[in-house]
Amino acid sequence: SGNEHRWCAQWYEHPEAITRLEALWRSWETLRLDPDLGMVTWLTNFLDPQLAAITSRSGTFARCTTQLHMEG
C-alpha cells in the first residue's frame, strides 16, 4: 500500500509497538499532572514522535498490510 501511515490490526504482536505504547502511557501518567504544559508537552514531545515511529512507511508496521501481518 502507498499510504503514508500504516497500522497493523495485530499491533499487540509487535514488541516494538508494545514498548513504545507503554512508554507513551508512562509519560502520560507523569505529564497529565502538570496543569500548565503537561498536555502540550506530551503531545508534541512524546505522542507525535512515537506515533510517527510506529506508523510511518518505514516504521514498526512497515512490512504489514491490511491483508498480511509481518512481525519485525
mmCIF file of C-alpha atoms in Angstrom:
data_model
loop_
_atom_site.group_PDB
_atom_site.id
_atom_site.type_symbol
_atom_site.label_atom_id
_atom_site.label_comp_id
_atom_site.label_asym_id
_atom_site.label_seq_id
_atom_site.Cartn_x
_atom_site.Cartn_y
_atom_site.Cartn_z
ATOM 1 C CA SER A 1 0.000 0.000 0.000
ATOM 2 C CA GLY A 2 1.253 3.520 -0.756
ATOM 3 C CA ASN A 3 -0.332 5.070 2.319
ATOM 4 C CA GLU A 4 1.840 7.466 4.297
ATOM 5 C CA HIS A 5 0.790 5.849 7.592
ATOM 6 C CA ARG A 6 0.488 2.192 8.452
ATOM 7 C CA TRP A 7 -1.259 0.310 11.221
ATOM 8 C CA CYS A 8 -1.353 -3.386 11.967
ATOM 9 C CA ALA A 9 -4.528 -4.987 13.269
ATOM 10 C CA GLN A 10 -2.237 -7.319 15.223
ATOM 11 C CA TRP A 11 -0.231 -4.453 16.762
ATOM 12 C CA TYR A 12 -0.027 -6.380 20.049
ATOM 13 C CA GLU A 13 2.242 -8.928 18.336
ATOM 14 C CA HIS A 14 4.920 -6.302 17.653
ATOM 15 C CA PRO A 15 7.301 -6.000 20.641
ATOM 16 C CA GLU A 16 8.483 -2.575 19.463
ATOM 17 C CA ALA A 17 4.913 -1.269 19.355
ATOM 18 C CA ILE A 18 4.257 -2.589 22.869
ATOM 19 C CA THR A 19 7.403 -0.886 24.177
ATOM 20 C CA ARG A 20 6.595 2.431 22.519
ATOM 21 C CA LEU A 21 2.952 2.402 23.637
ATOM 22 C CA GLU A 22 3.986 1.523 27.200
ATOM 23 C CA ALA A 23 6.454 4.420 27.163
ATOM 24 C CA LEU A 24 3.668 6.716 25.965
ATOM 25 C CA TRP A 25 1.395 5.562 28.755
ATOM 26 C CA ARG A 26 4.075 6.081 31.426
ATOM 27 C CA SER A 27 4.972 9.535 30.137
ATOM 28 C CA TRP A 28 1.279 10.479 30.021
ATOM 29 C CA GLU A 29 0.786 9.368 33.623
ATOM 30 C CA THR A 30 3.531 11.790 34.689
ATOM 31 C CA LEU A 31 2.768 14.737 32.416
ATOM 32 C CA ARG A 32 -1.007 14.711 32.907
ATOM 33 C CA LEU A 33 -0.383 16.006 36.427
ATOM 34 C CA ASP A 34 1.170 19.226 35.087
ATOM 35 C CA PRO A 35 -1.788 21.611 34.695
ATOM 36 C CA ASP A 36 0.182 24.147 32.664
ATOM 37 C CA LEU A 37 2.225 22.498 29.919
ATOM 38 C CA GLY A 38 1.780 18.802 30.591
ATOM 39 C CA MET A 39 -0.653 18.030 27.800
ATOM 40 C CA VAL A 40 1.072 20.041 25.090
ATOM 41 C CA THR A 41 4.464 18.675 26.157
ATOM 42 C CA TRP A 42 3.152 15.126 25.955
ATOM 43 C CA LEU A 43 1.500 15.669 22.569
ATOM 44 C CA THR A 44 4.431 17.360 20.861
ATOM 45 C CA ASN A 45 7.419 15.747 22.578
ATOM 46 C CA PHE A 46 6.095 12.242 23.151
ATOM 47 C CA LEU A 47 2.936 11.263 21.254
ATOM 48 C CA ASP A 48 3.716 12.798 17.860
ATOM 49 C CA PRO A 49 7.258 11.343 17.534
ATOM 50 C CA GLN A 50 6.239 7.908 18.826
ATOM 51 C CA LEU A 51 3.223 7.641 16.538
ATOM 52 C CA ALA A 52 5.427 8.659 13.622
ATOM 53 C CA ALA A 53 7.955 5.966 14.560
ATOM 54 C CA ILE A 54 5.243 3.340 14.834
ATOM 55 C CA THR A 55 3.091 4.225 11.820
ATOM 56 C CA SER A 56 5.467 5.677 9.227
ATOM 57 C CA ARG A 57 6.058 3.769 5.986
ATOM 58 C CA SER A 58 9.442 2.680 7.374
ATOM 59 C CA GLY A 59 8.254 2.243 10.967
ATOM 60 C CA THR A 60 7.202 -0.635 13.183
ATOM 61 C CA PHE A 61 4.421 -1.796 10.866
ATOM 62 C CA ALA A 62 6.298 -1.194 7.599
ATOM 63 C CA ARG A 63 6.051 -4.825 6.467
ATOM 64 C CA CYS A 64 2.364 -5.190 7.376
ATOM 65 C CA THR A 65 -0.535 -4.621 5.016
ATOM 66 C CA THR A 66 -4.274 -4.672 5.591
ATOM 67 C CA GLN A 67 -4.223 -8.319 4.484
ATOM 68 C CA LEU A 68 -0.917 -9.502 5.970
ATOM 69 C CA HIS A 69 0.731 -9.289 9.382
ATOM 70 C CA MET A 70 4.538 -9.410 9.335
ATOM 71 C CA GLU A 71 6.474 -9.132 12.563
ATOM 72 C CA GLY A 72 9.696 -7.152 12.697
#
